[in-house]
Amino acid sequence: MSPEELYRLKMVGDAQIAPDGKRIAYVVKHLDRDRNDYVSNIYLWDGDSSRQYTSGDKDSTPRWSPDGRWLAFLSRREGKAQIYLLPASGGEAVPLTDRKPGAGTPVWSPQSDAIAFVGSVPNGEESDDPDAPAPTRIVERAVYKEDGSGFIDHQRSHIFIVARATRELRQITSGDAYDEEPTWSPDGRHLAFASNRNPEWDLESSSDIWLVPRDGGEPRRVTDGRGTWTSPRFSPDGSRLAMVGYAKPDGEAPTYFPQLWTVAWDGGDLENLLEGTDLAVGDSVSSDWSTAGAGGVQWLEDGLYFLISERGTTQLYRRHETLESLTPGRHHVMDFSAIPGCVAYTLADAMHPAEIALQPTRQVGAEGEARSQLVTAHNAEILTTAELIQPEHVTFEGAEGIEIDGWVMKPAGYAEGQRYPLIVSIHGGPVFAYGETFFHEFQTLATAGFGVFYCNPHGSSSRGQQFQVSIMGDWGNLDYRDMMAGVDLVEKLPWVDVHRIGVEGGSYGGFLTNWLISHTDRFAAACTERSICNAVSQG
């Protein structure tokens, strides 16, 4: 595996199963060397084989209509992302929106007659003249810029609805707020969404779930303002809402540990469905080769579906009468979509880049447990020609006697009796995790003759609440001790040259790299990436 293989590898993800269960729409993305850009298309698996389904080169985010007759998707073929519509039987895709700021992920109404999405709305005057000088910006909010977007204080995000047949566009929410993640009630009369609509939203790390009529009007807050809630989903009968997040009771410190909750339509009877477990909802396993799509939550008649990260793996779970893992194993489920009796998801492991898998769900837990079936193989050719190194999962004792998960990769061409340099890699976050997933960077380092070691020190996700929050306000203590215990481990390996151990990391991993090399001289070299160097300003 080499840097050049980036041009051959395919990013596969955002598995969307059709209502009839016979087709899966998904995204395939790759790097175009000549254009120095990413190219992405929507592909369709029809039960026998896969084929490219859209003709644009900037297509993503496919979403089936509930009646199965239409496929909506986002395309940047004309500049900003717009929603396009394609008959499920095939044909020419037509744009459904034409907004200058673009449109967000399409969310179909239950009746398949309309699509909700999030769109940017100007907040103040902006010139349409491309030759006009850049305006002087008066910043009055703590949140005013964003990676990949630049200055954002001149815009807010709100909920829009576009009619499928007429393309009539209506803005449903407004105001000085960022409204996100719309979802429809089963009768199609209301939308729920996540937002912090407090006057000082930029100074708070919180959000609530709100309800607004389909025709617009004043939103009603469902949650009580004392928590951080995202990803709302209605129950099949519309009486409750599921959501991901955590409560912040008065006088208590927030947990920052997202679990699965439900609340009644009127805002009462808040319940944590994962009470008594140490499971956090979501995919927090880090990969450098992914085009993952929808994770979140789905609520079907046979239960609630969601992702859980556990000790370097991510699994698909379902909660109905009991809590069950649908995908046990040492792997990484990146996204999913479910219909009654069947689920499609994006699946990777340490030796295989992500592909699309299909699995029945009715038999899970019964005798003859259901098994997943990989239905795509976009990276099969490269996997037969490139030499990949299998990471070895190891555990060792870290700070305060806690067992730490780590992985060791030998260099390509390893020969017994020889010694090799080794690189210690530290993930960002710190609320992320390394694990059982494909990492092009690590395979490339191994090909270049380096051993690689990576682990999940205190502060990482996928290991429970106390482990995750253990370094809040105390970076460079427990996490430092864990990393050095990992170095002790690899130094004892007979093939590691103890005089040529390097360390690298990005973001929080860059911070910890800086901390390590200012507290020990055991590393021969270091590379700090996009790091925090000043803990006061986080600069």
Coordinates of C-alpha atoms in Angstrom, one line a residue:
M1 CA 0.0 0.0 0.0
S2 CA 1.4 3.4 -1.0
P3 CA 0.2 7.0 -1.3
E4 CA -0.4 6.3 -5.0
E5 CA -3.1 3.7 -4.1
L6 CA -5.3 6.6 -3.1
Y7 CA -6.2 7.0 -6.8
R8 CA -7.3 3.4 -7.0
L9 CA -9.2 3.0 -3.8
K10 CA -12.9 3.6 -3.7
M11 CA -14.8 5.2 -0.8
V12 CA -18.1 3.3 -0.5
G13 CA -20.9 4.3 1.9
D14 CA -24.3 5.7 2.8
A15 CA -26.2 2.5 2.3
Q16 CA -29.9 3.2 1.6
I17 CA -32.3 0.2 1.3
A18 CA -35.4 0.7 -0.8
P19 CA -38.8 0.2 0.8
D20 CA -39.3 -3.1 -1.1
G21 CA -35.9 -4.4 0.2
K22 CA -34.8 -5.4 -3.3
R23 CA -32.5 -2.5 -4.0
I24 CA -29.8 -0.5 -2.2
A25 CA -28.7 2.9 -3.3
Y26 CA -25.2 4.0 -2.1
V27 CA -22.3 6.3 -2.9
V28 CA -19.0 5.5 -4.5
K29 CA -16.4 8.2 -4.3
H30 CA -12.8 8.4 -5.6
L31 CA -9.9 10.8 -6.3
D32 CA -9.5 12.0 -9.8
R33 CA -5.8 12.6 -10.4
D34 CA -6.1 14.8 -13.4
R35 CA -8.8 17.0 -11.9
N36 CA -7.2 17.0 -8.4
D37 CA -10.7 16.6 -7.0
Y38 CA -13.1 14.0 -5.6
V39 CA -15.7 12.4 -7.9
S40 CA -18.8 10.8 -6.4
N41 CA -21.7 8.9 -8.0
I42 CA -24.7 7.0 -6.8
Y43 CA -24.7 3.3 -7.5
L44 CA -27.6 0.9 -7.3
W45 CA -27.5 -2.8 -6.2
D46 CA -30.5 -4.6 -7.5
G47 CA -30.2 -8.0 -6.0
D48 CA -27.8 -9.4 -8.6
S49 CA -25.2 -6.7 -9.3
S50 CA -24.3 -3.1 -8.9
R51 CA -24.2 -0.4 -11.5
Q52 CA -23.7 3.4 -11.6
Y53 CA -27.1 5.0 -11.3
T54 CA -26.4 8.7 -11.7
S55 CA -24.4 10.5 -14.4
G56 CA -23.1 13.5 -12.5
D57 CA -19.7 13.5 -10.8
K58 CA -20.7 15.3 -7.6
D59 CA -23.7 13.2 -6.5
S60 CA -24.3 12.0 -3.0
T61 CA -26.8 11.4 -0.2
P62 CA -29.4 9.2 -1.9
R63 CA -32.8 8.9 -0.2
W64 CA -35.8 6.7 -1.3
S65 CA -39.3 8.0 -1.2
P66 CA -41.5 5.9 1.2
D67 CA -43.6 4.7 -1.7
G68 CA -40.5 3.5 -3.5
R69 CA -41.2 5.5 -6.7
W70 CA -38.5 8.1 -6.4
L71 CA -34.9 8.6 -5.4
A72 CA -33.9 12.0 -4.2
F73 CA -30.2 12.9 -3.9
L74 CA -27.8 15.9 -3.6
S75 CA -25.7 17.0 -6.5
R76 CA -23.1 19.7 -6.9
R77 CA -23.0 19.4 -10.7
E78 CA -24.0 23.0 -11.1
G79 CA -22.1 24.5 -8.1
K80 CA -23.8 24.5 -4.7
A81 CA -25.5 21.3 -3.6
Q82 CA -29.1 21.0 -4.8
I83 CA -31.8 18.3 -4.4
Y84 CA -32.3 16.2 -7.6
L85 CA -35.1 13.8 -8.3
L86 CA -34.8 10.5 -10.2
P87 CA -37.6 8.0 -10.9
A88 CA -36.9 4.7 -9.3
S89 CA -37.5 3.0 -12.6
G90 CA -34.6 5.1 -14.2
G91 CA -34.5 8.1 -16.4
E92 CA -33.1 11.6 -16.3
A93 CA -32.5 13.3 -12.9
V94 CA -34.1 16.8 -12.6
P95 CA -33.3 19.5 -10.0
L96 CA -36.0 20.0 -7.4
T97 CA -34.3 23.0 -5.8
D98 CA -32.4 26.0 -7.2
R99 CA -31.3 28.0 -4.1
K100 CA -28.2 30.1 -4.3
P101 CA -27.0 28.9 -0.9
G102 CA -27.8 25.3 -1.8
A103 CA -29.8 22.6 0.0
G104 CA -29.1 19.9 2.6
T105 CA -30.0 16.3 3.0
P106 CA -33.4 15.4 1.6
V107 CA -35.9 14.1 4.1
W108 CA -39.1 12.6 2.5
S109 CA -42.6 13.1 3.9
P110 CA -44.4 9.9 4.8
Q111 CA -46.8 10.5 1.9
S112 CA -43.9 11.0 -0.6
D113 CA -45.4 14.3 -1.7
A114 CA -42.7 16.7 -0.2
I115 CA -39.1 16.8 1.0
A116 CA -37.8 18.7 4.0
F117 CA -34.2 19.9 4.1
V118 CA -32.0 22.4 6.0
G119 CA -30.9 25.4 4.0
S120 CA -28.8 28.5 4.8
V121 CA -30.5 31.8 5.2
P122 CA -28.7 35.2 5.0
N123 CA -28.3 37.0 8.3
G124 CA -27.6 40.5 7.1
E125 CA -26.8 42.0 3.8
E126 CA -24.5 40.2 1.3
S127 CA -23.5 41.6 -2.1
D128 CA -24.3 39.6 -5.2
D129 CA -21.5 41.3 -7.1
P130 CA -18.5 38.9 -7.3
D131 CA -16.2 41.9 -7.9
A132 CA -17.3 43.8 -4.8
P133 CA -14.7 44.2 -2.1
A134 CA -15.1 41.9 0.9
P135 CA -17.4 43.5 3.4
T136 CA -16.2 44.6 6.8
R137 CA -17.5 42.1 9.3
I138 CA -18.6 43.0 12.8
V139 CA -18.4 39.9 14.8
E140 CA -21.0 39.8 17.6
R141 CA -21.2 36.0 18.2
A142 CA -18.6 33.6 19.7
V143 CA -19.4 31.2 16.8
Y144 CA -18.5 33.0 13.6
K145 CA -16.3 30.7 11.4
E146 CA -16.2 27.0 10.6
D147 CA -13.7 24.7 8.9
G148 CA -14.6 24.2 5.3
S149 CA -17.1 27.0 5.3
G150 CA -15.2 30.1 6.3
F151 CA -17.2 33.0 7.9
I152 CA -20.6 31.8 8.9
D153 CA -22.0 34.6 11.0
H154 CA -23.7 36.1 8.0
Q155 CA -26.0 33.1 7.7
R156 CA -28.3 30.9 9.8
S157 CA -29.8 27.5 8.9
H158 CA -33.5 26.8 8.8
I159 CA -36.0 24.2 7.7
F160 CA -37.5 24.3 4.2
I161 CA -40.1 22.1 2.4
V162 CA -40.2 21.6 -1.3
A163 CA -43.3 20.0 -3.0
R164 CA -42.3 17.1 -5.2
A165 CA -44.9 17.7 -8.0
T166 CA -44.9 21.5 -8.2
R167 CA -41.4 22.4 -6.8
E168 CA -43.1 25.0 -4.6
L169 CA -40.6 26.0 -1.9
R170 CA -41.5 27.2 1.6
Q171 CA -39.3 28.2 4.5
I172 CA -40.8 26.7 7.7
T173 CA -38.6 28.1 10.5
S174 CA -36.8 31.4 10.9
G175 CA -35.0 33.5 13.5
D176 CA -31.5 33.9 15.0
A177 CA -30.8 30.2 15.3
Y178 CA -29.4 27.1 13.6
D179 CA -32.2 24.6 13.0
E180 CA -31.0 21.1 12.1
E181 CA -32.0 17.4 11.5
P182 CA -35.7 17.7 10.5
T183 CA -37.9 14.6 10.7
W184 CA -41.6 14.1 9.8
S185 CA -44.4 12.9 12.1
P186 CA -46.1 9.7 10.7
D187 CA -49.2 11.7 9.6
G188 CA -47.0 14.3 7.8
R189 CA -48.5 17.2 9.7
H190 CA -45.5 18.2 11.8
L191 CA -41.7 18.3 11.7
A192 CA -39.4 17.8 14.6
F193 CA -35.9 19.3 14.6
A194 CA -32.9 20.0 16.8
S195 CA -31.9 23.5 17.7
N196 CA -30.7 25.8 20.4
R197 CA -33.0 28.8 20.2
N198 CA -31.8 30.5 23.4
P199 CA -30.6 34.2 23.0
E200 CA -27.1 33.1 24.0
W201 CA -26.9 29.9 21.8
D202 CA -23.3 30.6 20.9
L203 CA -22.2 30.3 24.5
E204 CA -23.9 27.0 25.3
S205 CA -23.2 23.5 24.3
S206 CA -26.8 22.4 24.3
S207 CA -29.8 21.9 22.0
D208 CA -33.4 20.9 22.3
I209 CA -36.0 19.1 20.2
W210 CA -38.7 21.3 18.7
L211 CA -41.9 20.7 16.9
V212 CA -43.3 22.9 14.1
P213 CA -46.5 22.5 11.9
R214 CA -45.9 21.5 8.3
D215 CA -47.4 24.8 7.2
G216 CA -45.0 26.8 9.5
G217 CA -45.7 28.8 12.6
E218 CA -44.1 29.2 16.0
P219 CA -42.1 26.1 17.0
R220 CA -42.9 24.4 20.3
R221 CA -40.1 23.1 22.5
V222 CA -40.5 19.5 23.4
T223 CA -37.5 19.0 25.7
D224 CA -37.0 21.1 28.9
G225 CA -33.9 23.1 27.9
R226 CA -31.6 21.1 30.3
G227 CA -29.8 18.8 28.0
T228 CA -28.2 18.3 24.6
W229 CA -30.5 16.4 22.2
T230 CA -30.1 15.6 18.5
S231 CA -31.4 13.1 15.9
P232 CA -35.1 13.2 16.7
R233 CA -37.3 10.4 15.3
F234 CA -41.0 9.8 15.7
S235 CA -42.4 6.5 17.0
P236 CA -44.5 4.6 14.4
D237 CA -47.7 5.8 16.1
G238 CA -46.5 9.4 16.5
S239 CA -47.0 9.5 20.3
R240 CA -43.3 9.7 21.2
L241 CA -39.9 11.0 19.9
A242 CA -36.6 9.2 20.2
M243 CA -33.4 11.2 20.4
V244 CA -29.7 11.0 21.1
G245 CA -28.1 13.0 23.8
Y246 CA -27.8 13.5 27.6
A247 CA -29.6 15.4 30.3
K248 CA -28.1 18.2 32.4
P249 CA -30.0 18.2 35.7
D250 CA -29.7 21.4 37.8
G251 CA -26.6 21.3 40.0
E252 CA -25.1 18.4 38.3
A253 CA -22.2 18.3 35.8
P254 CA -23.2 17.2 32.2
T255 CA -22.2 13.7 31.3
Y256 CA -21.2 14.4 27.6
F257 CA -22.2 10.8 27.1
P258 CA -24.9 10.4 24.4
Q259 CA -27.4 7.7 25.0
L260 CA -30.8 6.8 23.5
W261 CA -33.8 8.6 25.0
T262 CA -37.5 9.0 24.3
V263 CA -40.0 11.7 25.3
A264 CA -43.7 12.1 24.9
W265 CA -45.2 14.3 22.2
D266 CA -46.2 16.9 24.9
G267 CA -42.7 16.9 26.4
G268 CA -43.4 14.7 29.4
D269 CA -42.1 11.2 30.5
L270 CA -38.4 11.6 29.5
E271 CA -36.8 8.2 29.5
N272 CA -33.3 6.9 29.0
L273 CA -33.6 3.6 27.1
L274 CA -30.0 2.7 27.9
E275 CA -30.2 3.4 31.6
G276 CA -27.9 1.0 33.5
T277 CA -25.6 0.4 30.5
D278 CA -22.3 2.0 29.7
L279 CA -23.1 2.3 26.0
A280 CA -22.8 5.5 24.0
V281 CA -24.8 6.0 20.9
G282 CA -23.1 6.7 17.6
D283 CA -20.1 5.8 15.5
S284 CA -16.9 7.2 17.0
V285 CA -14.4 4.9 15.5
S286 CA -12.0 6.9 13.4
S287 CA -11.1 5.9 9.8
D288 CA -9.2 7.8 7.1
W289 CA -11.1 6.2 4.2
S290 CA -14.8 6.6 4.5
T291 CA -17.8 8.3 2.9
A292 CA -20.2 7.2 5.6
G293 CA -23.7 8.6 5.5
A294 CA -26.7 8.3 7.9
G295 CA -26.1 6.8 11.3
G296 CA -28.6 8.4 13.7
V297 CA -31.7 6.5 14.8
Q298 CA -34.5 4.7 13.0
W299 CA -37.8 3.8 14.7
L300 CA -39.7 0.9 13.1
E301 CA -42.5 -1.3 14.2
D302 CA -39.9 -4.0 15.2
G303 CA -37.8 -1.6 17.3
L304 CA -35.3 1.3 17.4
Y305 CA -32.2 0.9 15.4
F306 CA -28.9 2.8 16.2
L307 CA -25.1 2.5 16.3
I308 CA -23.0 1.8 19.3
S309 CA -19.2 2.0 19.5
E310 CA -17.6 -0.6 21.8
R311 CA -13.9 -1.0 22.5
G312 CA -12.7 -0.1 19.0
T313 CA -15.7 -1.6 17.1
T314 CA -19.0 -0.1 16.0
Q315 CA -22.1 -2.3 16.0
L316 CA -25.7 -1.9 14.9
Y317 CA -28.1 -2.4 17.8
R318 CA -31.8 -2.8 18.0
R319 CA -34.0 -2.1 21.1
H320 CA -37.5 -3.5 21.2
E321 CA -38.4 -5.6 24.1
T322 CA -34.8 -6.3 24.8
L323 CA -31.4 -4.7 23.7
E324 CA -29.6 -6.8 21.1
S325 CA -26.5 -6.3 18.9
L326 CA -27.3 -7.2 15.3
T327 CA -23.7 -7.2 14.0
P328 CA -21.4 -8.8 16.6
G329 CA -17.7 -9.0 15.5
R330 CA -14.4 -7.2 15.2
H331 CA -15.5 -4.6 12.6
H332 CA -16.7 -1.1 11.9
V333 CA -20.4 -0.4 10.9
M334 CA -20.3 3.1 9.6
D335 CA -23.9 3.8 8.6
F336 CA -27.2 2.0 8.0
S337 CA -30.8 2.1 6.9
A338 CA -33.5 -0.3 7.9
I339 CA -36.9 -1.6 6.8
P340 CA -39.0 -4.1 8.7
G341 CA -37.1 -7.4 8.5
C342 CA -34.0 -6.2 6.7
V343 CA -31.1 -3.7 7.1
A344 CA -28.4 -2.4 4.8
Y345 CA -25.2 -1.0 6.2
T346 CA -21.6 0.1 5.3
L347 CA -19.1 -2.4 6.8
A348 CA -15.3 -2.2 7.1
D349 CA -12.6 -4.0 9.0
A350 CA -8.8 -3.5 9.4
M351 CA -8.0 -5.4 6.2
H352 CA -11.0 -4.3 4.0
P353 CA -12.1 -0.8 3.0
A354 CA -15.9 -0.3 3.5
E355 CA -18.4 -2.1 1.3
I356 CA -22.2 -2.5 1.4
A357 CA -23.7 -5.3 3.4
L358 CA -27.3 -6.7 3.7
Q359 CA -28.7 -8.6 6.6
P360 CA -32.2 -9.9 7.6
T361 CA -33.2 -8.9 11.1
R362 CA -36.3 -11.1 11.9
Q363 CA -34.2 -14.1 12.8
V364 CA -31.6 -12.4 15.0
G365 CA -31.5 -13.9 18.4
A366 CA -33.3 -17.1 17.2
E367 CA -31.8 -20.4 16.3
G368 CA -29.9 -20.1 13.0
E369 CA -28.9 -16.5 13.6
A370 CA -29.1 -14.2 10.6
R371 CA -25.8 -13.4 8.9
S372 CA -24.7 -10.4 6.9
Q373 CA -23.9 -10.6 3.2
L374 CA -21.5 -8.3 1.4
V375 CA -23.2 -7.2 -1.8
T376 CA -20.5 -5.0 -3.3
A377 CA -16.7 -5.4 -3.9
H378 CA -15.5 -2.1 -5.3
N379 CA -12.0 -2.6 -3.8
A380 CA -11.6 -6.3 -4.6
E381 CA -8.9 -5.7 -7.3
I382 CA -6.6 -3.6 -5.1
L383 CA -7.0 -6.1 -2.2
T384 CA -5.6 -8.8 -4.4
T385 CA -2.5 -6.9 -5.5
A386 CA -1.6 -4.8 -2.5
E387 CA 0.2 -6.4 0.5
L388 CA -1.8 -5.5 3.6
I389 CA -0.7 -5.9 7.2
Q390 CA -3.1 -7.4 9.7
P391 CA -3.1 -5.3 12.9
E392 CA -2.8 -7.3 16.1
H393 CA -5.2 -6.4 18.9
V394 CA -3.4 -6.1 22.2
T395 CA -4.4 -5.0 25.7
F396 CA -2.1 -3.6 28.4
E397 CA -2.4 -2.0 31.8
G398 CA -2.6 1.7 31.6
A399 CA -3.1 4.5 34.2
E400 CA -4.9 3.5 37.4
G401 CA -4.8 -0.2 36.4
I402 CA -7.3 0.2 33.6
E403 CA -7.0 -2.2 30.6
I404 CA -6.2 -0.3 27.4
D405 CA -7.0 -1.5 23.9
G406 CA -4.2 -1.1 21.4
W407 CA -3.1 -2.4 18.0
V408 CA 0.4 -3.3 16.6
M409 CA 1.3 -3.6 12.9
K410 CA 4.6 -5.2 11.8
P411 CA 6.3 -3.6 8.8
A412 CA 5.8 -5.1 5.3
G413 CA 8.5 -7.6 4.5
Y414 CA 9.1 -8.3 8.2
A415 CA 11.9 -10.8 8.8
E416 CA 12.5 -12.5 12.1
G417 CA 15.7 -11.4 13.8
Q418 CA 15.7 -7.9 12.3
R419 CA 14.8 -4.7 14.1
Y420 CA 12.6 -1.9 12.6
P421 CA 11.6 1.6 13.4
L422 CA 8.1 2.1 14.8
I423 CA 5.6 5.0 14.8
V424 CA 3.2 5.7 17.7
S425 CA 0.0 7.3 16.4
I426 CA -2.5 9.2 18.6
H427 CA -6.0 9.9 17.5
G428 CA -7.8 13.3 17.7
G429 CA -10.8 14.2 19.7
P430 CA -10.1 13.1 22.4
V431 CA -13.6 11.7 22.1
F432 CA -12.8 9.4 19.2
A433 CA -11.3 5.9 19.0
Y434 CA -9.0 3.8 16.9
G435 CA -10.2 0.4 16.2
E436 CA -11.1 -2.4 13.8
T437 CA -11.3 -0.4 10.6
F438 CA -9.3 0.2 7.5
F439 CA -6.6 2.9 7.8
H440 CA -4.8 3.7 4.5
E441 CA -2.2 5.8 6.4
F442 CA -1.2 2.9 8.7
Q443 CA -0.9 0.5 5.8
T444 CA 1.2 3.0 3.9
L445 CA 3.6 3.4 6.9
A446 CA 3.9 -0.3 7.2
T447 CA 4.8 -0.6 3.5
A448 CA 7.4 2.1 4.0
G449 CA 9.1 -0.2 6.6
F450 CA 7.7 1.1 9.8
G451 CA 6.0 -0.8 12.6
V452 CA 2.9 1.1 13.8
F453 CA 1.3 1.2 17.2
Y454 CA -2.0 2.9 18.1
C455 CA -4.3 2.7 21.1
N456 CA -7.3 4.3 22.9
P457 CA -6.0 6.1 26.0
H458 CA -8.1 7.6 28.8
G459 CA -10.5 10.2 27.2
S460 CA -11.2 8.0 24.2
S461 CA -14.8 7.0 23.3
S462 CA -16.1 3.4 22.9
R463 CA -15.1 2.5 26.5
G464 CA -17.8 3.8 28.8
Q465 CA -18.7 7.1 30.4
Q466 CA -16.1 7.3 33.2
F467 CA -13.3 6.4 30.8
Q468 CA -14.4 9.1 28.3
V469 CA -14.8 12.0 30.8
S470 CA -11.7 11.0 32.9
I471 CA -9.4 13.6 31.4
M472 CA -11.8 16.6 31.3
G473 CA -9.8 19.6 32.5
D474 CA -6.7 17.3 33.0
W475 CA -5.1 16.6 29.6
G476 CA -1.6 15.2 29.8
N477 CA -2.1 13.1 32.9
L478 CA -3.9 9.8 32.6
D479 CA -3.6 9.9 28.8
Y480 CA 0.1 10.5 29.0
R481 CA 0.6 7.6 31.3
D482 CA -1.4 5.3 29.0
M483 CA 0.7 6.3 26.0
M484 CA 3.9 5.7 27.8
A485 CA 2.6 2.3 29.0
G486 CA 2.0 1.5 25.4
V487 CA 5.6 2.6 24.5
D488 CA 6.8 0.2 27.3
L489 CA 4.8 -2.6 25.6
V490 CA 6.2 -2.1 22.1
E491 CA 9.8 -1.5 23.3
K492 CA 9.7 -5.1 24.6
L493 CA 8.9 -6.5 21.1
P494 CA 12.0 -8.2 19.7
W495 CA 11.6 -6.6 16.3
V496 CA 11.3 -3.0 17.5
D497 CA 14.4 -0.7 17.4
V498 CA 14.0 1.2 20.7
H499 CA 16.3 3.9 19.4
R500 CA 14.0 4.7 16.4
I501 CA 10.5 5.1 17.9
G502 CA 8.6 8.2 16.6
V503 CA 5.3 9.7 17.6
E504 CA 2.6 11.6 15.6
G505 CA -0.9 12.8 16.0
G506 CA -3.4 15.3 14.8
S507 CA -5.8 17.8 16.6
Y508 CA -6.0 16.5 20.2
G509 CA -3.5 13.9 19.1
G510 CA -1.2 16.7 18.0
F511 CA -1.6 18.3 21.5
L512 CA -0.6 15.0 23.1
T513 CA 2.3 14.6 20.7
N514 CA 3.5 18.0 21.9
W515 CA 3.0 17.0 25.5
L516 CA 4.9 13.7 25.1
I517 CA 8.0 15.2 23.6
S518 CA 8.1 17.9 26.2
H519 CA 8.0 15.4 29.1
T520 CA 10.1 12.5 27.8
D521 CA 13.1 12.0 25.5
R522 CA 12.2 8.4 24.5
F523 CA 11.1 9.4 21.0
A524 CA 13.6 9.8 18.2
A525 CA 11.2 12.0 16.1
A526 CA 7.8 13.6 16.2
C527 CA 5.2 15.0 13.8
T528 CA 2.4 17.2 15.2
E529 CA -0.5 17.9 12.9
R530 CA -3.2 20.7 13.2
S531 CA -2.5 20.7 16.9
I532 CA -3.4 22.7 19.9
C533 CA -0.2 24.3 21.2
N534 CA -1.7 26.8 23.7
A535 CA -4.2 25.3 26.1
V536 CA -5.4 28.8 27.2
S537 CA -6.5 29.9 23.7
Q538 CA -6.6 26.5 22.1
G539 CA -4.5 28.0 19.4

